[in-house]
XYZ file of C-alpha atoms in Angstrom:
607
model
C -9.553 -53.979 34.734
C -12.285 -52.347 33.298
C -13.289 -48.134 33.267
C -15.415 -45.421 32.496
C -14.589 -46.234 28.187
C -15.886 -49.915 28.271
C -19.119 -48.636 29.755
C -22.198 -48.150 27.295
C -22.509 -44.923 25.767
C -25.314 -42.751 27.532
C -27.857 -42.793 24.562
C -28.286 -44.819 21.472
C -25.328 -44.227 18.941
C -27.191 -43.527 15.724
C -29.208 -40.886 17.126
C -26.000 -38.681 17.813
C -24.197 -39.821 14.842
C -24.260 -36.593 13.199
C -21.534 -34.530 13.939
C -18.247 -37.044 14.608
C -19.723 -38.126 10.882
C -19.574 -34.173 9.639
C -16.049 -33.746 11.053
C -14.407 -36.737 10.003
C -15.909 -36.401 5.883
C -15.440 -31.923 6.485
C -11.807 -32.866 7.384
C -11.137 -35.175 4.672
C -13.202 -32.473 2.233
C -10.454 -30.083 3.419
C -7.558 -32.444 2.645
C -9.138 -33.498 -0.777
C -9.174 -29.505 -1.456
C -6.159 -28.728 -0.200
C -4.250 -31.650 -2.150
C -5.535 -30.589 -5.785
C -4.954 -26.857 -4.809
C -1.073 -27.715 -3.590
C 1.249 -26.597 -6.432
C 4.815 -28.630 -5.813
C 6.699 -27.184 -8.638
C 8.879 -25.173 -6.955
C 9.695 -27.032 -3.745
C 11.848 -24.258 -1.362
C 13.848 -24.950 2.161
C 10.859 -26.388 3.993
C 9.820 -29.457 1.209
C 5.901 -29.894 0.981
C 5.612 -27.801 4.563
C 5.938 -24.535 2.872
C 3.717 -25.497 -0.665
C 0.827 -27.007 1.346
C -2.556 -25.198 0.800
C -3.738 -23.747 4.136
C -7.043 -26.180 4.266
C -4.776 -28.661 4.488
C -3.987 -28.141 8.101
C -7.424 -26.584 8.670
C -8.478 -30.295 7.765
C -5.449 -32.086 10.011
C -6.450 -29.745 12.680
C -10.563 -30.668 12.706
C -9.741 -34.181 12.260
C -7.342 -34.735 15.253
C -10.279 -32.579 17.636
C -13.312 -34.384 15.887
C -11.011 -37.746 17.290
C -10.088 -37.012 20.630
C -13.795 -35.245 21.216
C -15.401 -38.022 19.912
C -13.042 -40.606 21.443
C -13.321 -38.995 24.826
C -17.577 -37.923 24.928
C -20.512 -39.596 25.015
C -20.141 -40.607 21.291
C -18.641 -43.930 21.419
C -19.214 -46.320 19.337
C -16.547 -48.890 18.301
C -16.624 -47.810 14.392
C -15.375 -44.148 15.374
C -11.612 -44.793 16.488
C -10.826 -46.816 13.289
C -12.450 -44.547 11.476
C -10.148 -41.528 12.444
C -7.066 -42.989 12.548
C -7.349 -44.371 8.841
C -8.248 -40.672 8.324
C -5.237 -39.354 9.520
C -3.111 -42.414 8.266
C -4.429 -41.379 4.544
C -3.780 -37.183 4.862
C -0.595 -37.979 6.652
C 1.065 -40.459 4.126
C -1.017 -40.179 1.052
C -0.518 -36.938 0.354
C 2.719 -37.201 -1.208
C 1.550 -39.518 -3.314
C -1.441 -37.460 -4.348
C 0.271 -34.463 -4.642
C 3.769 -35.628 -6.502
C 3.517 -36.960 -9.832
C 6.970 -39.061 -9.133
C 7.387 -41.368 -6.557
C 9.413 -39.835 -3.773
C 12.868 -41.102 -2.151
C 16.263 -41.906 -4.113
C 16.270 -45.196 -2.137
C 12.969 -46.393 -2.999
C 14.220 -46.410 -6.632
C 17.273 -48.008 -5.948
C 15.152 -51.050 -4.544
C 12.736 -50.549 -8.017
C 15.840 -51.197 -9.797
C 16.981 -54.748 -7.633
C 12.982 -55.742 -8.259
C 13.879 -55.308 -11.815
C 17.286 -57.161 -11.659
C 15.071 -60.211 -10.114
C 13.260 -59.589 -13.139
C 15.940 -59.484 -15.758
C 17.921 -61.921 -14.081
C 15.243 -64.402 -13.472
C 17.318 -65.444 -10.389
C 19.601 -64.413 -7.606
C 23.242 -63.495 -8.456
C 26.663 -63.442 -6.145
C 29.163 -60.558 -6.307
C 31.095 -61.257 -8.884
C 28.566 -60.765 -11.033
C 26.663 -57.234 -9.708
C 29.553 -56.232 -7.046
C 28.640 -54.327 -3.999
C 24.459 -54.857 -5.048
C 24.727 -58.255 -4.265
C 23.766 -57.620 -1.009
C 19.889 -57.521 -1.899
C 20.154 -61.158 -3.653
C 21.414 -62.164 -0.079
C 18.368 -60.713 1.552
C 15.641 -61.349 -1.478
C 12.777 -61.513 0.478
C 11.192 -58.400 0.033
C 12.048 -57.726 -3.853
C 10.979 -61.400 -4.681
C 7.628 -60.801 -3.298
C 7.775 -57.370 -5.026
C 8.649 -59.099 -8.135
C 5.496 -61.465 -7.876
C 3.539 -58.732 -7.554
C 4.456 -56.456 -10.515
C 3.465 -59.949 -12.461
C 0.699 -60.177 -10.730
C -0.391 -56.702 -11.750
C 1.132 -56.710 -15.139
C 2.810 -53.629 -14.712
C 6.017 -52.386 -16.079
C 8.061 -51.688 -13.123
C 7.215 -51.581 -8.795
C 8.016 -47.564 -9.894
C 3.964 -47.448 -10.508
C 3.100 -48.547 -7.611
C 5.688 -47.437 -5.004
C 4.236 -43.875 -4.379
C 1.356 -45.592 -2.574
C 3.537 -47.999 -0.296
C 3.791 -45.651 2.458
C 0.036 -45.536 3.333
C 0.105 -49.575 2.527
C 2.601 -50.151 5.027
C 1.440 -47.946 7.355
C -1.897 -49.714 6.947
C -0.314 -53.120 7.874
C 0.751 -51.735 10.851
C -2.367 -51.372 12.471
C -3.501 -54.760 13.466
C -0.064 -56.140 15.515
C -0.097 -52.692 17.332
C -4.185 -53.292 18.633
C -3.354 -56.574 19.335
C -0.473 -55.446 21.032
C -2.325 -53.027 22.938
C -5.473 -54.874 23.701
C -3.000 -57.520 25.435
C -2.791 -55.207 28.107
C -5.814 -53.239 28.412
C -9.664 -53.061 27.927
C -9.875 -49.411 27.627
C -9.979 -48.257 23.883
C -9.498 -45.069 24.924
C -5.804 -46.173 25.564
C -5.438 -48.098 22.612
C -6.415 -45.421 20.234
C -5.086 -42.809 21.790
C -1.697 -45.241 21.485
C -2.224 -46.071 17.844
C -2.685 -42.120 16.849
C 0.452 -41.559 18.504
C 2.775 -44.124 17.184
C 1.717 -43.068 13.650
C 2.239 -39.095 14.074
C 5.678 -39.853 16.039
C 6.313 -42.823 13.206
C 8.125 -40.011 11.445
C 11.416 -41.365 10.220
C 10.551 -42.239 6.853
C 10.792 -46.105 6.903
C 7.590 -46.489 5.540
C 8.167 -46.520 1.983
C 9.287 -48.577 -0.527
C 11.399 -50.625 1.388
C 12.024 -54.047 3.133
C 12.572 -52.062 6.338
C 8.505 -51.420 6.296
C 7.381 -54.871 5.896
C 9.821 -56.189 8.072
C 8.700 -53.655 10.733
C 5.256 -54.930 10.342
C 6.409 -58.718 10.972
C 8.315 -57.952 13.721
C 5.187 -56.304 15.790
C 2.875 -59.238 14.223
C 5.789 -61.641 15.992
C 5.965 -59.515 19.173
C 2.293 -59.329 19.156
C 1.715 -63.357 18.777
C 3.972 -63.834 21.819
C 2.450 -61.721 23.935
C -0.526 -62.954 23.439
C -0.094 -67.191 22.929
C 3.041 -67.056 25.010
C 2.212 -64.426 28.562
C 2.719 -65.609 31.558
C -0.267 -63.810 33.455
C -0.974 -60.579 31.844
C -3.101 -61.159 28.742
C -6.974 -61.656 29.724
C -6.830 -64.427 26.540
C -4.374 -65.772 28.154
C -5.933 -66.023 31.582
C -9.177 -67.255 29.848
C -7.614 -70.027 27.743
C -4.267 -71.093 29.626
C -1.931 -71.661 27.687
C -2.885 -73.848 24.598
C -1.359 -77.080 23.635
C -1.140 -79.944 21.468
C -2.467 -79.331 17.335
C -3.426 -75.571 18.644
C -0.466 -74.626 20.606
C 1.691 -75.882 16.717
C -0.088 -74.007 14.599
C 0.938 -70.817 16.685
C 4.260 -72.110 16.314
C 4.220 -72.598 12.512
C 3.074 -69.319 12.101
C 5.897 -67.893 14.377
C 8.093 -69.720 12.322
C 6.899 -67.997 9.379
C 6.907 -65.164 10.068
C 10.564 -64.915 11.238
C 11.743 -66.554 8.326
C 9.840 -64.034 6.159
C 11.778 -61.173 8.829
C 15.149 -62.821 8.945
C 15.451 -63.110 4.517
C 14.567 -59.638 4.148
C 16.315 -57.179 6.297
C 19.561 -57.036 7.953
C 18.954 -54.719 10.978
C 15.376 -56.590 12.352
C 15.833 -59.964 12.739
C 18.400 -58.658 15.572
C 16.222 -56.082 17.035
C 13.587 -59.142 17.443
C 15.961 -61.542 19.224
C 16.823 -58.292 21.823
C 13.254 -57.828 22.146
C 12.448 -61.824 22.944
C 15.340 -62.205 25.075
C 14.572 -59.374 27.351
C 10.880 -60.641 27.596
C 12.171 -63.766 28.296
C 14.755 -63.462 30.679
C 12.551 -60.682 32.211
C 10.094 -63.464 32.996
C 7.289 -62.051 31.121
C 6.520 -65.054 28.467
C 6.933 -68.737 29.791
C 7.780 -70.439 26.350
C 11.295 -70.053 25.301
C 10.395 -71.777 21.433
C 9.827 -67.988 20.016
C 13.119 -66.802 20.869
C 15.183 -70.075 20.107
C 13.561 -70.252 17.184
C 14.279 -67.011 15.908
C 18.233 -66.871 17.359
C 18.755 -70.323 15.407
C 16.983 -69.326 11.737
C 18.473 -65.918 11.915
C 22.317 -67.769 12.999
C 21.531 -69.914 10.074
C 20.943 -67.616 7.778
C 24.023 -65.924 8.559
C 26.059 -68.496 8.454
C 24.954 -69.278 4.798
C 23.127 -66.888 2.424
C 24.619 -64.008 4.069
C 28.033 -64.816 4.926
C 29.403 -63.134 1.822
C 28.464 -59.740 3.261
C 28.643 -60.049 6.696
C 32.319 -61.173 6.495
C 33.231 -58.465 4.135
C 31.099 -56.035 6.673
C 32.423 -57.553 9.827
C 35.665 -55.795 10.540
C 33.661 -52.289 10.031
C 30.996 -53.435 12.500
C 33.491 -54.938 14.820
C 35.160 -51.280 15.225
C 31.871 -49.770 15.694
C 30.979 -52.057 18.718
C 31.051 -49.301 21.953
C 31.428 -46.363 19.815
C 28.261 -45.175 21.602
C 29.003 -41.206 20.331
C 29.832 -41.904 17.194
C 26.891 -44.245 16.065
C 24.996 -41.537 17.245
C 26.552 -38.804 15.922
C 26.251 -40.369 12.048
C 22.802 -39.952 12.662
C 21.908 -36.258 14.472
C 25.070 -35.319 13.830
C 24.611 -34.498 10.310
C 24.976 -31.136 9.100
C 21.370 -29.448 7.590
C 22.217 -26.199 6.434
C 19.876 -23.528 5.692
C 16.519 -22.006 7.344
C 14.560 -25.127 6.542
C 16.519 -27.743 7.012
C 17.668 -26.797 9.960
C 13.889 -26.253 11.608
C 12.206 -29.000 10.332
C 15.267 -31.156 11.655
C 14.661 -29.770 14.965
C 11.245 -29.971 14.559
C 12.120 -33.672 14.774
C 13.614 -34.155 17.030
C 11.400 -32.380 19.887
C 8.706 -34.224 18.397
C 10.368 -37.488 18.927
C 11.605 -35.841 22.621
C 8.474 -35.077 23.538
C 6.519 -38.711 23.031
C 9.501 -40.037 24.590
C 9.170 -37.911 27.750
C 5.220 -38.223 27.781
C 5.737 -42.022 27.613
C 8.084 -41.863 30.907
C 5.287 -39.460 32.703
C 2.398 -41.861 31.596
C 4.312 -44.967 33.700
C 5.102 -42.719 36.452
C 1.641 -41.738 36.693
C -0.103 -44.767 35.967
C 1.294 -48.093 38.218
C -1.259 -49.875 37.214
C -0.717 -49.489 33.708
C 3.081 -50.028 34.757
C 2.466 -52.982 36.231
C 0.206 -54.846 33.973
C 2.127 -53.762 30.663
C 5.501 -53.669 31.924
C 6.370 -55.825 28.442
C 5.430 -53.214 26.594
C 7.652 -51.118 28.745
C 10.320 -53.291 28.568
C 9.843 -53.390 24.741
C 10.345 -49.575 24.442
C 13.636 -49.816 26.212
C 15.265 -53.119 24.913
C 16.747 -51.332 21.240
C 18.702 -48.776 23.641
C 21.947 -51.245 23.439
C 22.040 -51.171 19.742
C 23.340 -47.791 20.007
C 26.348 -49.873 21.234
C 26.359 -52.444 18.325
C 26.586 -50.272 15.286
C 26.210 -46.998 13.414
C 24.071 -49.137 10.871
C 25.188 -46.530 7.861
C 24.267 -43.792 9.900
C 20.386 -44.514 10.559
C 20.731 -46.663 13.647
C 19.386 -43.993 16.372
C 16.365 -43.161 13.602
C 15.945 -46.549 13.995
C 16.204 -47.512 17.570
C 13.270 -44.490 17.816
C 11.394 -46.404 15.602
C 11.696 -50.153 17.707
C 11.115 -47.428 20.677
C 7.703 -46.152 19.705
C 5.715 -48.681 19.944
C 5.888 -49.275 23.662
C 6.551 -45.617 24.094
C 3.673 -44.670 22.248
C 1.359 -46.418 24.391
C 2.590 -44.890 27.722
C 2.599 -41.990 26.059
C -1.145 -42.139 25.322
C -1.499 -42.974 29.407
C 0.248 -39.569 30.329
C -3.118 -38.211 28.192
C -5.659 -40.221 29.925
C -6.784 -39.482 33.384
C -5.926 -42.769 36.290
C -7.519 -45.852 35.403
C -10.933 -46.400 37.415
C -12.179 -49.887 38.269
C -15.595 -50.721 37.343
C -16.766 -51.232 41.294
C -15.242 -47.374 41.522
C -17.351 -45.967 38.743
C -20.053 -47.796 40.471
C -19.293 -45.425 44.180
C -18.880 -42.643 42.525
C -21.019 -42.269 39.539
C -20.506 -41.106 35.993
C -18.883 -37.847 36.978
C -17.451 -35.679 33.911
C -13.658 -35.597 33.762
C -12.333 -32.270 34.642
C -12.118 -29.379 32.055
C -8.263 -29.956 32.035
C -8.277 -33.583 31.283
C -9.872 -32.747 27.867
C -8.480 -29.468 26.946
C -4.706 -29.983 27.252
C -4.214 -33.358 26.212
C -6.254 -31.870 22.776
C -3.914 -29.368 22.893
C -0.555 -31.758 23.499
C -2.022 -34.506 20.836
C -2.910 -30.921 18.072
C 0.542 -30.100 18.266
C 2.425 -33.582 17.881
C -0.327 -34.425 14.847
C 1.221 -30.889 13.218
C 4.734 -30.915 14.167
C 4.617 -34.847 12.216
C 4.268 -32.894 8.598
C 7.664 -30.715 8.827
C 9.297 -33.895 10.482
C 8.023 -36.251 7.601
C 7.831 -33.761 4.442
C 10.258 -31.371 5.504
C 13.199 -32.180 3.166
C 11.101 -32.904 0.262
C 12.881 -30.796 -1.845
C 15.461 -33.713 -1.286
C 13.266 -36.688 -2.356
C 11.253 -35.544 -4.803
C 12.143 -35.946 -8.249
C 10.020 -33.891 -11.409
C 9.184 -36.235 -13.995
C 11.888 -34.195 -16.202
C 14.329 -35.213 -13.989
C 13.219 -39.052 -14.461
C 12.919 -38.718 -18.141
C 16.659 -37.826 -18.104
C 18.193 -39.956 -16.304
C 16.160 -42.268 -18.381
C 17.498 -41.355 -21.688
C 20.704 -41.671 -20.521
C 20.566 -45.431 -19.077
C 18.590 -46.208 -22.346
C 20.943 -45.220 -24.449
C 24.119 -46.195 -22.423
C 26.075 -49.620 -23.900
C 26.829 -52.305 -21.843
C 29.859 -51.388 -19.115
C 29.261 -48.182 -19.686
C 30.021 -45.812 -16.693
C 27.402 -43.295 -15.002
C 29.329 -40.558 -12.859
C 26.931 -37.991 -10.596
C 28.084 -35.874 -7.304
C 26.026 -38.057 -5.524
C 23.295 -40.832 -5.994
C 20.306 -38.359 -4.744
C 18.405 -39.186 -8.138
C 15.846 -40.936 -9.791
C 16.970 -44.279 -11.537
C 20.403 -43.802 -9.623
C 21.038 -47.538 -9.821
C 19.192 -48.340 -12.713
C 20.559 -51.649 -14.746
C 23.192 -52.055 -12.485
C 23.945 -55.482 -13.764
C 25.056 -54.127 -16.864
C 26.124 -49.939 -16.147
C 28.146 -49.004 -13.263
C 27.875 -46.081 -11.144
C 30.366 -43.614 -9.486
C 29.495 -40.883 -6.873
C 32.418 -38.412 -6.583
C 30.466 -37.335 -2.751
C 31.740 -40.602 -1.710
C 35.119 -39.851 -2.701
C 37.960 -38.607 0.201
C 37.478 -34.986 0.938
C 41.041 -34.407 -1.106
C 39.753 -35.890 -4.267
C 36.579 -33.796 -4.003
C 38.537 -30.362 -3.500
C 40.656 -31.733 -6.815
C 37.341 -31.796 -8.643
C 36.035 -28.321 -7.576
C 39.801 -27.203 -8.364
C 39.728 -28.361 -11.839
C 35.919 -30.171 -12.618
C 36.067 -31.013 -16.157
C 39.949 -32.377 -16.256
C 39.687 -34.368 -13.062
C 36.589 -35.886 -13.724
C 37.924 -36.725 -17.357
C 40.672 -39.287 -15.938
C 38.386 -40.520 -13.119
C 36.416 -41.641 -16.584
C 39.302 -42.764 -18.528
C 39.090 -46.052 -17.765
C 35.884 -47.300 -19.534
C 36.312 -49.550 -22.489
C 34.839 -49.727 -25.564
C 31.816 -50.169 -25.976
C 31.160 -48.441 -22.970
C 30.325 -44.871 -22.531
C 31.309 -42.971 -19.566
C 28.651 -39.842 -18.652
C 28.269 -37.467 -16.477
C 24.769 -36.205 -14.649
C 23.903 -33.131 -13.250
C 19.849 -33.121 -12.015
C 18.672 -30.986 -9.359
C 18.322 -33.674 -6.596
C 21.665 -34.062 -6.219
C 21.903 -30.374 -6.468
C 19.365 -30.015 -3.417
C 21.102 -32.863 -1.237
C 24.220 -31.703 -1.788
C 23.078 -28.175 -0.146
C 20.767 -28.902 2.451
C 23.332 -31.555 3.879
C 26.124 -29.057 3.636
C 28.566 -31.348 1.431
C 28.913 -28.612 -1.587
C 26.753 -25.616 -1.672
C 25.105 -24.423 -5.038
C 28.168 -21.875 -6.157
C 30.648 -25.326 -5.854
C 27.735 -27.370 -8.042
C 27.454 -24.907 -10.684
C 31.028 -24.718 -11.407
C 31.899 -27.819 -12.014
C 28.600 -28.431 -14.077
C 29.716 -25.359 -16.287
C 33.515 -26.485 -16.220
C 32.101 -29.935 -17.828
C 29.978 -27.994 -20.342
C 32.687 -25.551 -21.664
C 35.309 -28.502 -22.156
C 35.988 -30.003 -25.177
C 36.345 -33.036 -23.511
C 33.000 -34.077 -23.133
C 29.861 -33.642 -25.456
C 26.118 -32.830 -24.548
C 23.782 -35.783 -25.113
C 20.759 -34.973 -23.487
C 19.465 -31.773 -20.799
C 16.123 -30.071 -19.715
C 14.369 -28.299 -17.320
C 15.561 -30.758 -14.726
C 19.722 -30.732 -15.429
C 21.753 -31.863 -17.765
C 23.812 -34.814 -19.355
C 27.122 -35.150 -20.712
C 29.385 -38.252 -22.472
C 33.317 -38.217 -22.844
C 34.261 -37.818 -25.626
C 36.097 -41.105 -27.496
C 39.405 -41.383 -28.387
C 40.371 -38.119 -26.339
C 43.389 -37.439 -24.393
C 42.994 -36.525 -21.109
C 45.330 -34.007 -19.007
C 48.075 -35.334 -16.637
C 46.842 -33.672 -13.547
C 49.035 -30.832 -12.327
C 51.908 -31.496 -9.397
C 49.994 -30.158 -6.577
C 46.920 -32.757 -7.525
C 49.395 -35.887 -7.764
C-alpha cells in the first residue's frame, strides 16, 4: 500500500531546506542553553522538573512542532525524520547526564560494582562465596561485556561511563523498531510518528545502566528478524523474496541463535517475555517457521536448568505463590506509596501518560482496518505481555515492565490514531493532492506537544531520589576504602552511591528491609538497637553506619520514614558513646562501633 508520504515532495528539497534546518539546530541551541544554565544543587519534590531552565522546554516544545510540521508538509526529505528523533532522543536522555556531575540511579551502581567483581575476581563465583549477589555471575552476560569494555577503554570503573548509557541504549533501539515498522508499512509518516512515540512513552527508566536495556534492544532486533525472514504474507521483503533457503535461510538462523543466547545469559525477565511473544505469533499463524521459537524455548530451558538453577530453585517457591495473584503483582508496582506534592504528580503524571498512548493505540486500530489488518503482529505483540501480570510481581516492577514489552506495538497504533486513513496510490491519483484538513495537523501537534512534555516529569521526576552529589560519593567512598575485610556496612536503605561496593569482601545491611517491628524498635531506641544488630562483626572487621541524603530522600518520597523519624535516629547514633565519627560532609555522615564495647540488653517490651 502506498500514500500521499511516499509521493515526491512538490519542489526540490534543498531549495526549502531552510527552516526545518533553523528549528531543529534553534531547538537544540535552546537545550544547549538551558542545560549549562540548570543549577541541580538543590533538587526539591519535583527532581530535575522543577530546576530545569525555562529554554529548556521552549527548545522541547520547537523541536517536537519543527518534527511533526516538517514530517507532515511539503518538506520531506528522508534525512529530516532521523534527524529529529535523535534530537529529541539526546534532550530527552542526555540531559541528565549533562546536567549531573554523578551518574544517576542507586541500581546502576550496584551493577558498576558486579562489573568490578568480574574484574577483581577475574571469574564468575557461586554463593557461597558472594551470597545473595551471586545472582549476576548466573546471568554474566551483560557485566562481562561491560567488563571488556572498561579494558577496552582503560578506564577505572563502568562509573565513567554509565551516565551516558541511557542515550546509548536508547540509540540501539532505533534500528529493530524501523525495521519493525517498515515490515508493515511504506508510509514514513507512520513509522516516525511510531518511533517518536515509543521513546517519549519509553518512560520507565530501563534505559540505563542495566542488562534490562540491552536485553530490550535484542529482544526487538529478534522480534524484528522474524517478522521480517520468517512472515507468512505481510512483509513486502517477504513477498518479494519468498522465503529464503539453503546457506541464506542459516545464516538468519545463526544470527537468531545469537542473539537469544546473548538475551537468555543476561536477564532473567526477557528471555520469557520473547518466548510469549513467538508463541503467540506462532500459534496466531502469523510466521510459518517454528525454528525461532523452539530455538529460543530450548536455550532459555537449558540455561535454566544449569547456570541458573541455583537461583531459580531458591526463587521458585516465592514465584510459585505469586502465580494468579493478578492484584497483588500489580499493586507492588502502582501501589506504592509517593508522598508529598511532587511525588505524587509526577507519579500521576505517569501514569496518564502511559494511559493515554495506550488508549490512542486502541483508537488508531479501530480507525484504521487496514493498518489492523496488515500489522495485526504488531498488534498482537502489544497485547501478548498482558499474562505476565499473572506470572509474577517480578520485585515489584513487573506492570512497569509489561508497559514497556507493550509499547512497541502500542506505539505504532498509536501513531495511526494521529495520521489521517491510509490512501492508496490509484486514490491519490482520483482525487488529487488535496491538503489534509486544518484538524488533522493541529490536534495531533497538540496530542504529540503534550505526551513529548508530560515524558520529563514521568522520567526526571524523582530525581531527587537518584541523584547522588559527588560529596555523597566521596563518602561512601572513604568509608568502603577504609573498611577491613568482613567488615559490616549498615544504612536505612540501599538508595546510595557505592551501596554494594566490594561486596565480595564487605557486607551490607538495610534496616528498611527489616519487619516493620524491628524498624519501630530502631526509631524507639536508634543508637542501642542498631548497636546489637552490629554486634556480631569480628575482628578485623568494622561495623559502620551511613547516613547520606539519598536514603534520606527515598525514604520520604516513598513514605517508609519521613525526615523527623531519619533525623532521630541519625542524632541518637551521634550522641552515643557507642559509636565514633569517622568521616561526614555536606552530603551526611559516617559512623563506626566502637571496639570492645558492651552493648545494652534491649528492654522487655523490645524482646
Amino acid at each position: 500500500m502506498t500514500d500521499l508520504s511516499d509521493l515526491p515532495p512538490a519542489r526540490p528539497w534543498r531549495s526549502s531546506a531552510l527552516w526545518p534546518a533553523a528549528a531543529l539546530l534553534a531547538s537544540l541551541a535552546l537545550w544547549g542553553y538551558a542545560v549549562t544554565h540548570t543549577d541541580v544543587s538543590g533538587l526539591g519534590d519535583f527532581g530535575l522538573v522543577g530546576a530545569l531552565h525555562p529554554a529548556f522546554w521552549a527548545g522541547l516544545a520547537l523541536l517536537t512542532a519543527g518534527f511533526w510540521l516538517t514530517l507532515r508538509g511539503p518538506y520531506r526529505h528522508p534525512a529530516w525524520a532521523p534527524a529529529y528523533v535523535v534530537g529529541l532522543l539526546v534532550m530527552e536522555r542526555a540531559t541528565q547526564a549533562v546536567v549531573y556531575p554523578t551518574p544517576l540511579y542507586a541500581w546502576a551502581w550496584k551493577h558498576d560494582a558486579v562489573v568490578d567483581h568480574l574484574l577483581t575476581a577475574g571469574r564468575l563465583q557461586s554463593a557461597d562465596v558472594v551470597g545473595d549477589m551471586a545472582v549476576y555471575d548466573q546471568w554474566p552476560g551483560f557485566f562481562a561485556a561491560q567488563a571488556a569494555l572498561v579494558k577496552l577503554l582503560g578506564v577505572d570503573s563502568a562509573a565513567q561511563f554509565m551516565a551516558w548509557w541511557p542515550l546509548v541504549s536508547s540509540l540501539m533501539l532505533l534500528l529493530p523498531l524501523l525495521l519493525m515498522y517498515r515490515t508493515f508499512t511504506e508510509d514514513r509518516r507512520l513509522v516516525w510518528s511510531a518511533v517518536w512515540i515509543f521513546s517519549v512513552a519509553n518512560w520507565v527508566g530501563q534505559d540505563y545502566f542495566s542488562p534490562q536495556s540491552v536485553a530490550f534492544a535484542l529482544h526487538l532486533g529478534i522480534l524484528a528478524v522474524v517478522l521480517r525472514r520468517y512472515a507468512g504474507g505481510t512483509s513486502a521483503a517477504t513477498r518479494t523474496s519468498g522465503k529464503d533457503g539453503g546457506p541464506r535461510q542459516a545464516v538468519w538462523t545463526v544470527l537468531l541463535t545469537l542473539l537469544v543466547v546473548a538475551v537468555v545469559i543476561s536477564h532473567q525477565l526477557t528471555p520469557g517475555m520473547l518466548v510469549v511473544s513467538l508463541a503467540v505469533l506462532f500459534f496466531a499463524r502469523h510466521y510459518r517457521d517454528k525454528v525461532p521459537l523452539i530455538t529460543t524455548a530450548v536455550i532459555f530451558l537449558a540455561w535454566c536448568l544449569t547456570a541458573a538453577l541455583p537461583f531459580l530453585s531458591a526463587a521458585l517457591p516465592d514465584m510459585l505463590r505469586s502465580i494468579g495473584d493478578i492484584g497483588g503483582n500489580v499493586a507492588t508496582g502502582y501501589g506504592a506509596t509517593p508522598t508529598g506534592t511532587g511525588a505524587v504528580t509526577t507519579s500521576w503524571v505517569a501514569r496518564l501518560l502511559s494511559a493515554s498512548v495506550l488508549l490512542l493505540a486502541a483508537v488508531g486500530a479501530l480507525r484504521q482496518p487496514v493498518l489492523r489488518h496488515r500489522a495485526l503482529p504488531l498488534l498482537l505483540l502489544a497485547l501478548a505481555p498482558l499474562p505476565m501480570f499473572a506470572a509474577s510481581s517480578y520485585g515489584s516492577e513487573m506492570i512497569f515492565r509489561v508497559l514497556m514489552f507493550m509499547l512497541p506495538g502500542a506505539a505504532f497504533f498509536a501513531a495511526a490514531a494521529l495520521l489521517p486513513r491510509a490512501r492508496t496510490l490509484t486514490a491519490v491519483e482520483a482525487q488529487g493532492t488535496r491538503p489534509e484538513p486544518r484538524r488533522f495537523v493541529w490536534l495531533p501537534l497538540l496530542a504529540l506537544l503534550a505526551g513529548t512534555l508530560a515524558f520529563v516529569p514521568s522520567y526526571s521526576g524523582k530525581d531527587r531520589i537518584s541523584y547522588f552529589p559527588p560529596a555523597e560519593v566521596d563518602l561512601v567512598r572513604q568509608v568502603i576504602d577504609k573498611a577491613p575485610d568482613g567488615s559490616l556496612v549498615v544504612a536505612a536503605d540501599r538508595n546510595y552511591p557505592l551501596a554494594f561496593a566490594d561486596y565480595w569482601r564487605v557486607d551490607h545491611y538495610w534496616f528498611l528491609d527489616d519487619a516493620r517491628e524491628h524498624v519501630d524498635r530502631i526509631v524507639r531506641e536508634p543508637a542501642a538497637t542498631l548497636a546489637r544488630d552490629m554486634a556480631s562483626v569480628e575482628a578485623p572487621g568494622r561495623a559502620y553506619v551511613l547516613f547520606t541524603r539519598g536514603q534520606f530522600a527515598d525514604s520520604e518520597m516513598n513514605g517508609l520514614l519521613d525526615k523527623g523519624q531519619l533525623d532521630r535516629i541519625e542524632r541518637s547514633v551521634a550522641a552515643s558513646p557507642l559509636f565514633e565519627r569517622v568521616a561526614g560532609n555536606s552530603a551526611g555522615s559516617a559512623y563506626v562501633l566502637r571496639s570492645g564495647t558492651e552493648t545494652p540488653e534491649p528492654k522487655e517490651a523490645d524482646r
